Amino acid sequence: MAEKTAKQAPVAIRLTSSRATASRCTENQKKERQSSGGDGEMCFGDEWLDDWEDEAILHQAMDDLDQSLKSNSTSVSDSAKSFSPESDTTEKNSGEVSTTICSCSCEISSVTDSVSATEELNEKGVEVSAGKEIAKEGDCKENICQYCQRTIAKRTVSDVATNSSPTKKAKLDLEEETKKFTMDPLRQFKGKYLWVSDLTAQAWCERQLLYDCTGIEGRPVEILETEAMKVGTEMHLKRELEVHTIKQIAVKTKEDKWAIKFLNILSAVNQLLQGGGGGGASRCVVREMPIFGKPFESGAFVVGKIDEIRYNSRDQLEVVEFKTRTKSRTVPSAAQRKTHKLQVMLYKQLFDEAVCGLLKKETILETIGLDPDASVNDEIAAHALMMDLTLPKFGDYLNAMLECFQFLSKIDSLAVEYSSQDDKEPFAVHEHDFDPVWLKDTLDHYNAFWVGEREVEGVDVEEVWKCKYCNYKEACDWRQKMHEKCLSRKSANKVQMKMTK
DNA sequence: ATTGCTCAAAGG
Ligand code: SF4
């Protein structure tokens, strides 16, 4: 096992672009490097790019990792304290309030309300266009939230620009558009695409996910991050660093961000191709590979990261999802296994579609709104060059990424590996059969919510125990509804019992 | 183009 790890994990250094320390690595990793160096079997191109903005967090994570590797007795919670996606929360709290809705209650609740809000704003015209600055200070002038200001201002301006005296039809169009918008949680809360983790959260409880987006009765909520999640994140990062290095890149444009994803895919595929076929297969492990697409070519565009791809005993590709458990060696509930199953199946679907050429260039460019002619920043270009890729424009990165998939075969098997957060050891592996019909049905149902074709749903009656863990249990309208339904069912039963007597 | 659109997943 130790030997295998050494071979699999030749390098785990973290490069930071702007520091004098070109490379840092932990003591452990140095050892691993030395023991495996020079055997000529290492996968090359195992340096991955990252566009994290907060370098301090990365360094902290690295230091923590040093610490925890040096002495295994160091509790992970200590290091997890310093490494956590704090930047996320602080960002959300200070600047970007964009996904939360303020007390103006302009959300999806009522179509007519928001139409009248539009008209009100219409009269005020362009002045609301400064919405971003206003909202940055966190206040909601005239009971209008940042989100409304932005979107409605946009429409108002274009309406005024194209048609100085709006005809009845134009007005109707606006109403239609507003209606469509207010019934479109995807656009409203997520923007252009969903994360795979959004869909797994939806599989847990859709109502909860929506509360995460809207807050409670207009008051934004802080999305909780439990200790278990922090430790889970930490353990994932550790595993990622076992197989490749991370180089930080400063990015400005969307094209840069996506070019990085594409290059990381190219590295991953490269490694898979080198590791494939016969003897080398068992060695080759790829972690945190970006993946995206429009599953079944319907519904929302989805973006995610595959925990691990390796070769299985049949020498075929296997997707592995790591899950960590707080309570030592307890098998997760059926509800949890369902979200995990969804996750790995979705990864396979996205991966296979890319392999089969079903992931289309135009889909990516259009849904994300990327410019194929944009140039990519020098640092990224330099990295591409290092990988022997000469890619002048962003579109070339995209093409290269799509092409490299053609050399791969589909995912053969799906596994979820459970590890304990106590002893850090894996204790169970669940294999899942791919079930495209179930996957498509599930996604279609979820998608109907995102495009506003159906109302939000909470947990089933059999799963009300989930509410116990939920932050919204006091406020939740779904829980209330289910409660009433139960009561009325009970009384109906009573009536029936009386009648049968 | 005057004004944009996410690092994803962490676990229950
Ligand atoms: S209280 Fe229950 S139904 Fe409501 S959001 Fe929470 S888990 Fe979902």
Coordinates of C-alpha atoms (C1' of nucleotides) and ligand atoms in Angstrom, one line a residue:
Chain A
M1 CA 0.0 0.0 0.0
A2 CA 2.8 2.4 1.0
E3 CA 4.6 1.6 -2.2
K4 CA 1.6 2.1 -4.3
T5 CA 0.9 5.5 -2.7
A6 CA 4.5 6.6 -3.3
K7 CA 4.1 5.8 -6.9
Q8 CA 0.8 7.3 -7.3
A9 CA 1.7 10.4 -5.4
P10 CA 5.0 11.5 -6.7
V11 CA 4.5 15.2 -6.1
A12 CA 2.3 17.2 -3.9
I13 CA 3.7 20.6 -4.0
R14 CA 1.9 23.8 -4.2
L15 CA 3.3 26.4 -6.5
T16 CA 2.3 30.0 -6.1
S17 CA 2.8 32.2 -9.0
S18 CA 3.7 35.4 -7.3
R19 CA 5.8 34.2 -4.4
A20 CA 9.5 33.9 -4.2
T21 CA 9.0 30.4 -2.9
A22 CA 8.5 28.7 -6.3
S23 CA 7.6 25.4 -4.7
R24 CA 6.8 24.2 -1.3
C25 CA 6.1 20.8 -0.2
T26 CA 5.6 19.0 3.1
E27 CA 8.2 16.8 4.7
N28 CA 6.1 13.7 3.9
Q29 CA 5.7 14.7 0.4
K30 CA 9.4 15.3 0.0
K31 CA 10.0 11.8 1.1
E32 CA 7.5 10.4 -1.2
R33 CA 9.0 12.4 -4.0
Q34 CA 12.5 11.1 -3.3
S35 CA 11.4 7.5 -3.0
S36 CA 9.5 7.6 -6.3
G37 CA 11.7 10.0 -8.2
G38 CA 13.6 8.8 -11.2
D39 CA 11.6 5.7 -12.0
G40 CA 10.4 7.4 -15.1
E41 CA 6.9 6.2 -14.5
M42 CA 5.4 9.3 -13.1
C43 CA 2.5 10.8 -14.9
F44 CA 3.7 14.0 -16.3
G45 CA 1.7 17.2 -16.4
D46 CA 0.5 16.7 -12.9
E47 CA 0.5 20.4 -12.0
W48 CA -2.9 21.8 -11.9
L49 CA -4.1 25.3 -12.2
D50 CA -6.3 27.1 -9.7
D51 CA -7.8 30.5 -9.8
W52 CA -8.4 30.9 -6.2
E53 CA -8.1 34.5 -5.3
D54 CA -7.2 34.3 -1.7
E55 CA -3.7 33.1 -1.7
A56 CA -3.5 33.4 2.1
I57 CA -6.1 30.6 2.4
L58 CA -4.0 28.4 0.2
H59 CA -0.9 29.0 2.2
Q60 CA -2.7 28.5 5.4
A61 CA -4.0 25.2 4.1
M62 CA -0.6 24.2 3.1
D63 CA 0.8 25.0 6.5
D64 CA -2.0 23.2 8.2
L65 CA -1.3 20.2 6.1
D66 CA 2.3 20.3 7.1
Q67 CA 1.3 20.3 10.7
S68 CA -1.2 17.5 10.4
L69 CA 1.2 15.4 8.4
K70 CA 4.0 15.9 10.9
S71 CA 2.0 14.8 13.8
N72 CA -1.0 12.7 13.1
S73 CA -2.2 13.5 16.6
T74 CA -2.9 17.1 15.6
S75 CA -6.6 17.3 15.5
V76 CA -8.0 18.0 12.1
S77 CA -10.5 20.4 13.6
D78 CA -7.6 22.6 14.5
S79 CA -6.4 22.8 11.0
A80 CA -9.9 22.9 9.6
K81 CA -10.5 26.0 11.6
S82 CA -7.9 27.9 9.7
F83 CA -8.7 26.3 6.4
S84 CA -12.2 26.8 5.5
P85 CA -13.8 28.5 2.5
E86 CA -14.1 31.6 4.8
S87 CA -13.6 33.7 1.8
D88 CA -16.9 32.5 0.4
T89 CA -18.8 33.7 3.4
T90 CA -17.0 36.9 3.9
E91 CA -17.4 37.7 0.2
K92 CA -21.1 37.0 0.5
N93 CA -21.4 39.1 3.6
S94 CA -19.5 42.1 2.5
G95 CA -19.9 42.7 -1.2
E96 CA -22.1 40.3 -3.1
V97 CA -25.5 40.2 -1.7
S98 CA -26.6 39.1 -5.1
T99 CA -28.3 35.8 -4.4
T100 CA -30.2 36.9 -1.4
I101 CA -33.4 38.7 -1.5
C102 CA -34.1 41.7 0.7
S103 CA -37.3 42.7 2.5
C104 CA -38.9 44.1 -0.7
S105 CA -40.3 40.6 -1.2
C106 CA -39.8 40.9 -4.9
E107 CA -39.0 37.2 -5.3
I108 CA -41.0 34.6 -7.1
S109 CA -43.9 34.7 -4.8
S110 CA -46.3 36.6 -6.9
V111 CA -46.2 37.5 -10.6
T112 CA -48.5 40.5 -10.3
D113 CA -46.5 42.0 -7.5
S114 CA -43.4 42.0 -9.5
V115 CA -45.1 43.4 -12.6
S116 CA -46.3 46.4 -10.7
A117 CA -42.8 46.7 -9.3
T118 CA -41.6 46.9 -12.8
E119 CA -43.9 49.6 -13.7
E120 CA -43.0 51.6 -10.7
L121 CA -39.4 51.3 -11.7
N122 CA -40.2 52.1 -15.3
E123 CA -41.1 55.6 -14.3
K124 CA -38.0 56.1 -12.5
G125 CA -36.1 54.9 -15.6
V126 CA -32.4 54.8 -15.8
E127 CA -31.5 56.2 -12.5
V128 CA -31.6 52.8 -10.9
S129 CA -28.8 51.6 -13.1
A130 CA -26.3 52.6 -10.4
G131 CA -27.7 49.7 -8.5
K132 CA -24.4 48.0 -8.0
E133 CA -22.9 50.9 -6.1
I134 CA -26.0 51.3 -4.0
A135 CA -26.2 47.7 -3.2
K136 CA -22.5 47.4 -2.4
E137 CA -23.1 49.5 0.7
G138 CA -25.6 46.9 1.6
D139 CA -28.6 49.1 1.9
C140 CA -31.8 48.6 0.0
K141 CA -33.0 52.0 -0.9
E142 CA -36.7 52.4 -1.4
N143 CA -37.3 48.8 -0.5
I144 CA -35.8 47.5 -3.6
C145 CA -33.2 44.9 -3.5
Q146 CA -30.0 44.8 -5.5
Y147 CA -31.2 42.0 -7.6
C148 CA -34.4 43.8 -8.8
Q149 CA -32.6 47.0 -9.4
R150 CA -30.2 45.3 -11.7
T151 CA -32.4 43.2 -13.8
I152 CA -35.3 45.6 -14.1
A153 CA -33.0 48.5 -14.8
K154 CA -31.6 46.4 -17.6
R155 CA -35.0 45.8 -19.2
T156 CA -36.1 49.4 -18.6
V157 CA -33.2 50.8 -20.4
S158 CA -33.4 48.5 -23.4
D159 CA -37.1 49.2 -23.5
V160 CA -36.6 52.9 -23.5
A161 CA -33.8 52.6 -26.0
T162 CA -35.6 50.6 -28.6
N163 CA -39.0 52.1 -28.2
S164 CA -39.3 55.6 -26.8
S165 CA -43.1 55.3 -26.3
P166 CA -43.7 51.8 -25.4
T167 CA -46.6 50.3 -27.3
K168 CA -49.1 48.0 -25.6
K169 CA -47.4 45.1 -27.2
A170 CA -44.0 46.1 -25.8
K171 CA -45.6 46.5 -22.4
L172 CA -47.1 43.0 -22.7
D173 CA -43.7 41.7 -23.8
L174 CA -42.2 43.2 -20.7
E175 CA -44.9 41.7 -18.5
E176 CA -44.4 38.3 -20.2
E177 CA -40.7 38.6 -19.7
T178 CA -41.0 39.6 -16.1
K179 CA -43.4 36.7 -15.6
K180 CA -41.0 34.3 -17.1
F181 CA -38.2 35.8 -15.0
T182 CA -40.0 35.6 -11.8
M183 CA -40.8 32.0 -12.5
D184 CA -37.2 31.1 -13.3
P185 CA -35.3 30.2 -10.1
L186 CA -32.3 29.1 -12.2
R187 CA -31.8 32.5 -13.7
Q188 CA -32.8 34.3 -10.5
F189 CA -30.7 32.5 -8.0
K190 CA -28.0 30.6 -9.9
G191 CA -27.4 32.5 -13.2
K192 CA -26.2 30.5 -16.1
Y193 CA -25.6 27.1 -14.7
L194 CA -26.0 24.8 -11.8
W195 CA -23.4 22.9 -9.9
V196 CA -23.6 19.2 -9.5
S197 CA -23.7 19.9 -5.7
D198 CA -26.8 22.1 -6.3
L199 CA -28.5 19.0 -7.7
T200 CA -27.4 16.8 -4.9
A201 CA -28.6 19.4 -2.3
Q202 CA -31.9 19.4 -4.2
A203 CA -32.1 15.6 -3.9
W204 CA -31.8 16.1 -0.1
C205 CA -34.4 18.8 0.2
E206 CA -35.4 21.1 -2.6
R207 CA -37.2 23.4 -0.2
Q208 CA -34.1 23.8 1.9
L209 CA -32.1 24.6 -1.2
L210 CA -34.6 27.3 -2.1
Y211 CA -34.4 28.7 1.5
D212 CA -30.7 28.9 1.0
C213 CA -31.3 31.1 -2.0
T214 CA -34.1 33.3 -0.7
G215 CA -33.5 33.4 3.0
I216 CA -36.4 33.4 5.4
E217 CA -39.2 35.8 4.6
G218 CA -36.8 38.0 2.7
R219 CA -34.2 38.0 5.4
P220 CA -31.0 36.6 4.0
V221 CA -29.6 33.6 5.9
E222 CA -26.1 32.6 6.6
I223 CA -25.5 29.3 4.9
L224 CA -24.3 27.0 7.6
E225 CA -21.0 25.2 7.4
T226 CA -20.7 22.5 10.0
E227 CA -17.6 21.2 11.5
A228 CA -18.1 18.0 9.7
M229 CA -18.1 19.8 6.4
K230 CA -14.9 21.6 7.2
V231 CA -13.2 18.4 8.1
G232 CA -14.6 16.8 4.9
T233 CA -13.2 19.6 2.9
E234 CA -9.8 19.3 4.5
M235 CA -9.7 15.5 3.9
H236 CA -10.6 16.1 0.2
L237 CA -7.9 18.7 -0.2
K238 CA -5.3 16.3 1.3
R239 CA -6.3 13.6 -1.1
E240 CA -6.1 15.9 -4.0
L241 CA -2.6 17.0 -3.1
E242 CA -1.5 13.4 -3.1
V243 CA -1.8 13.2 -6.8
H244 CA -0.9 16.6 -8.2
T245 CA 0.4 20.1 -7.5
I246 CA -1.6 23.2 -7.7
K247 CA -0.4 26.3 -9.3
Q248 CA -2.2 29.5 -8.6
I249 CA -3.1 31.8 -11.4
A250 CA -4.5 35.3 -11.2
V251 CA -7.5 35.6 -13.5
K252 CA -9.5 38.5 -14.7
T253 CA -11.8 37.2 -17.3
K254 CA -14.3 34.4 -17.6
E255 CA -12.3 33.1 -20.5
D256 CA -9.3 32.8 -18.3
K257 CA -11.3 30.9 -15.7
W258 CA -12.7 28.5 -18.2
A259 CA -9.3 28.1 -20.0
I260 CA -8.0 26.9 -16.6
K261 CA -10.7 24.3 -16.4
F262 CA -10.0 23.2 -19.9
L263 CA -6.2 22.8 -19.2
N264 CA -6.9 20.9 -16.0
I265 CA -9.1 18.5 -18.1
L266 CA -6.3 18.2 -20.6
S267 CA -3.9 17.3 -17.9
A268 CA -6.3 14.8 -16.4
V269 CA -7.0 13.1 -19.8
N270 CA -3.3 13.1 -20.5
Q271 CA -2.7 11.2 -17.4
L272 CA -5.5 8.8 -17.9
L273 CA -4.2 8.0 -21.4
Q274 CA -0.7 7.4 -20.1
G275 CA -2.0 5.3 -17.3
G276 CA -4.3 3.2 -19.4
G277 CA -3.7 0.0 -21.2
G278 CA -2.2 -2.9 -19.4
G279 CA 0.5 -2.7 -16.7
G280 CA 0.4 1.0 -15.9
A281 CA -3.3 1.2 -15.3
S282 CA -3.5 0.6 -11.6
R283 CA -1.1 3.4 -11.0
C284 CA -3.1 6.1 -12.6
V285 CA -5.3 8.2 -10.5
V286 CA -6.8 11.6 -11.4
R287 CA -8.5 13.8 -8.8
E288 CA -10.7 16.8 -8.9
M289 CA -11.2 16.7 -12.7
P290 CA -13.6 19.4 -13.9
I291 CA -16.6 18.3 -15.8
F292 CA -19.6 20.0 -17.3
G293 CA -22.3 19.9 -19.9
K294 CA -26.0 19.7 -20.5
P295 CA -27.0 16.2 -19.3
F296 CA -29.2 14.4 -21.9
E297 CA -29.1 17.6 -23.9
S298 CA -32.0 19.0 -21.9
G299 CA -32.4 21.2 -18.9
A300 CA -29.8 23.3 -17.2
F301 CA -26.1 23.3 -17.9
V302 CA -24.3 21.7 -15.0
V303 CA -20.7 22.2 -13.8
G304 CA -18.9 19.9 -11.4
K305 CA -15.7 18.3 -10.3
I306 CA -15.1 14.5 -10.3
D307 CA -13.4 13.5 -7.0
E308 CA -11.4 10.7 -8.6
I309 CA -11.1 8.7 -11.8
R310 CA -9.0 5.6 -11.8
Y311 CA -8.8 2.2 -13.7
N312 CA -10.9 -0.6 -12.2
S313 CA -10.1 -4.3 -12.2
R314 CA -11.3 -4.6 -15.7
D315 CA -8.8 -1.9 -16.8
Q316 CA -11.7 0.4 -17.5
L317 CA -12.4 3.9 -16.2
E318 CA -14.1 4.2 -12.8
V319 CA -15.5 7.3 -11.1
V320 CA -14.9 7.4 -7.4
E321 CA -16.6 9.8 -5.0
F322 CA -15.2 10.2 -1.5
K323 CA -17.5 10.8 1.3
T324 CA -16.4 11.2 4.9
R325 CA -18.5 10.3 7.9
T326 CA -18.4 11.8 11.4
K327 CA -19.7 8.9 13.2
S328 CA -17.1 6.3 12.9
R329 CA -18.0 3.6 10.4
T330 CA -21.6 4.2 10.1
V331 CA -23.2 3.4 6.8
P332 CA -25.0 6.4 5.5
S333 CA -28.8 6.5 5.4
A334 CA -30.7 5.6 2.2
A335 CA -31.4 9.3 1.7
Q336 CA -27.7 10.1 1.7
R337 CA -26.9 7.2 -0.5
K338 CA -29.4 8.5 -3.0
T339 CA -27.7 11.9 -3.2
H340 CA -24.3 10.1 -3.7
K341 CA -25.7 7.9 -6.3
L342 CA -27.1 10.8 -8.2
Q343 CA -23.7 12.5 -8.0
V344 CA -21.7 9.7 -9.5
M345 CA -24.3 8.9 -12.1
L346 CA -24.3 12.6 -13.2
Y347 CA -20.6 12.6 -13.4
K348 CA -20.7 9.6 -15.6
Q349 CA -23.3 11.1 -17.8
L350 CA -21.4 14.3 -18.3
F351 CA -18.1 12.5 -18.9
D352 CA -19.6 10.1 -21.3
E353 CA -21.3 12.8 -23.3
A354 CA -18.0 14.6 -23.7
V355 CA -16.4 11.3 -24.7
C356 CA -19.2 10.7 -27.3
G357 CA -18.8 14.2 -28.7
L358 CA -22.2 15.2 -27.4
L359 CA -20.8 18.1 -25.5
K360 CA -21.0 20.8 -28.1
K361 CA -18.7 23.8 -28.4
E362 CA -21.6 26.1 -29.2
T363 CA -23.5 25.0 -26.1
I364 CA -20.5 25.9 -23.9
L365 CA -19.9 29.2 -25.6
E366 CA -23.5 30.2 -25.6
T367 CA -24.6 29.1 -22.1
I368 CA -21.6 30.6 -20.3
G369 CA -21.3 33.5 -22.7
L370 CA -17.7 33.0 -23.7
D371 CA -15.8 34.6 -26.5
P372 CA -13.8 32.1 -28.6
D373 CA -11.7 35.0 -30.0
A374 CA -10.6 36.3 -26.6
S375 CA -7.0 35.9 -25.7
V376 CA -6.0 34.1 -22.6
N377 CA -3.6 35.6 -20.1
D378 CA 0.1 35.0 -20.4
E379 CA 0.5 32.8 -17.4
I380 CA -2.1 30.4 -18.6
A381 CA -0.6 30.4 -22.1
A382 CA 2.8 29.7 -20.6
H383 CA 1.4 26.7 -18.8
A384 CA -0.3 25.5 -22.0
L385 CA 3.1 25.7 -23.7
M386 CA 4.6 23.7 -21.0
M387 CA 2.1 21.0 -21.8
D388 CA 3.2 21.3 -25.5
L389 CA 0.1 23.0 -26.5
T390 CA 0.2 26.1 -28.6
L391 CA -3.2 27.7 -28.2
P392 CA -3.5 31.2 -29.5
K393 CA -7.1 32.0 -28.6
F394 CA -9.6 30.9 -26.0
G395 CA -11.5 29.0 -28.7
D396 CA -8.4 26.8 -29.3
Y397 CA -8.4 25.8 -25.6
L398 CA -12.0 24.8 -25.9
N399 CA -11.3 22.8 -29.1
A400 CA -8.3 21.1 -27.6
M401 CA -10.3 20.1 -24.5
L402 CA -13.2 18.7 -26.5
E403 CA -10.9 16.8 -28.8
C404 CA -8.9 15.1 -26.0
F405 CA -12.0 13.5 -24.8
Q406 CA -12.3 11.6 -28.0
F407 CA -9.4 9.4 -27.0
L408 CA -11.1 8.2 -23.9
S409 CA -13.7 5.5 -23.4
K410 CA -16.8 5.9 -21.3
I411 CA -16.9 5.4 -17.6
D412 CA -17.3 1.7 -16.8
S413 CA -18.1 1.7 -13.1
L414 CA -19.2 4.0 -10.3
A415 CA -18.1 3.8 -6.7
V416 CA -18.6 5.8 -3.5
E417 CA -16.0 5.4 -0.9
Y418 CA -16.7 6.2 2.7
S419 CA -14.1 7.2 5.2
S420 CA -14.3 7.9 8.8
Q421 CA -13.5 11.4 10.0
D422 CA -12.1 9.9 13.2
D423 CA -9.5 7.5 12.0
K424 CA -9.3 8.8 8.4
E425 CA -9.6 5.3 7.1
P426 CA -11.9 4.2 4.3
F427 CA -14.3 1.6 5.6
A428 CA -16.9 1.0 2.9
V429 CA -17.2 1.1 -0.8
H430 CA -20.5 1.1 -2.6
E431 CA -20.7 0.3 -6.2
H432 CA -23.6 1.7 -8.2
D433 CA -25.1 0.5 -11.4
F434 CA -25.6 3.2 -13.9
D435 CA -29.3 3.8 -14.4
P436 CA -29.8 6.4 -17.2
V437 CA -33.6 6.2 -17.0
W438 CA -33.7 7.0 -13.3
L439 CA -31.1 9.7 -13.8
K440 CA -33.0 11.3 -16.6
D441 CA -36.3 11.2 -14.8
T442 CA -34.7 12.6 -11.7
L443 CA -33.0 15.4 -13.6
D444 CA -36.1 16.2 -15.5
H445 CA -38.1 16.5 -12.3
Y446 CA -35.5 18.8 -10.7
N447 CA -35.2 20.8 -13.8
A448 CA -38.9 21.5 -13.8
F449 CA -38.4 23.4 -10.6
W450 CA -35.4 25.4 -11.9
V451 CA -37.4 26.6 -14.9
G452 CA -40.5 27.3 -12.8
E453 CA -42.7 24.6 -14.3
R454 CA -43.6 23.4 -10.9
E455 CA -43.8 24.6 -7.3
V456 CA -41.0 23.9 -4.9
E457 CA -41.2 20.6 -3.0
G458 CA -39.9 19.7 0.4
V459 CA -39.2 16.2 1.9
D460 CA -41.5 13.3 1.6
V461 CA -43.5 12.3 4.7
E462 CA -41.2 9.3 5.2
E463 CA -38.2 11.7 5.4
V464 CA -39.5 14.3 7.8
W465 CA -36.6 13.3 10.0
K466 CA -34.5 15.5 7.8
C467 CA -36.2 18.5 9.1
K468 CA -34.7 17.8 12.5
Y469 CA -31.3 18.8 11.1
C470 CA -32.6 21.7 9.1
N471 CA -32.1 25.4 9.8
Y472 CA -35.4 26.3 8.4
K473 CA -37.6 24.0 10.4
E474 CA -39.4 26.7 12.3
A475 CA -40.1 28.8 9.2
C476 CA -40.7 26.1 6.7
D477 CA -44.0 26.3 4.9
W478 CA -43.6 22.8 3.4
R479 CA -43.2 21.3 6.8
Q480 CA -46.3 23.1 8.0
K481 CA -48.2 21.9 5.0
M482 CA -47.2 18.3 5.6
H483 CA -48.1 18.6 9.2
E484 CA -51.6 19.8 8.3
K485 CA -51.9 17.0 5.8
C486 CA -51.0 14.5 8.4
L487 CA -53.6 15.9 10.8
S488 CA -56.3 15.9 8.3
R489 CA -55.4 12.4 7.3
K490 CA -55.6 11.3 10.8
S491 CA -59.0 12.8 11.4
A492 CA -60.2 11.3 8.1
N493 CA -59.0 7.9 9.4
K494 CA -60.9 8.4 12.6
V495 CA -64.1 9.2 10.6
Q496 CA -63.5 6.0 8.6
M497 CA -62.9 4.0 11.7
K498 CA -66.2 5.3 13.2
M499 CA -68.0 4.4 10.0
T500 CA -66.7 0.9 9.9
K501 CA -67.7 0.3 13.5
Chain B
dA1 C1' -20.5 46.3 -23.7
dT2 C1' -23.0 51.1 -19.9
dT3 C1' -24.1 46.6 -16.1
dG4 C1' -22.2 41.6 -14.4
dC5 C1' -23.3 36.3 -13.6
dT6 C1' -20.3 31.4 -9.5
dC7 C1' -13.9 27.4 -7.4
dA8 C1' -17.5 23.1 -6.3
dA9 C1' -18.4 20.4 -2.7
dA10 C1' -17.9 20.0 2.1
dG11 C1' -22.3 16.4 5.6
dG12 C1' -27.0 15.4 7.4
Ligands
SF4_1 S1 -37.8 21.9 7.3 FE1 -37.8 20.0 6.3 S2 -39.0 20.3 4.4 FE2 -38.5 22.3 5.3 S3 -36.7 22.9 4.2 FE3 -36.0 21.9 6.1 S4 -35.7 19.8 5.5 FE4 -36.9 20.7 3.9

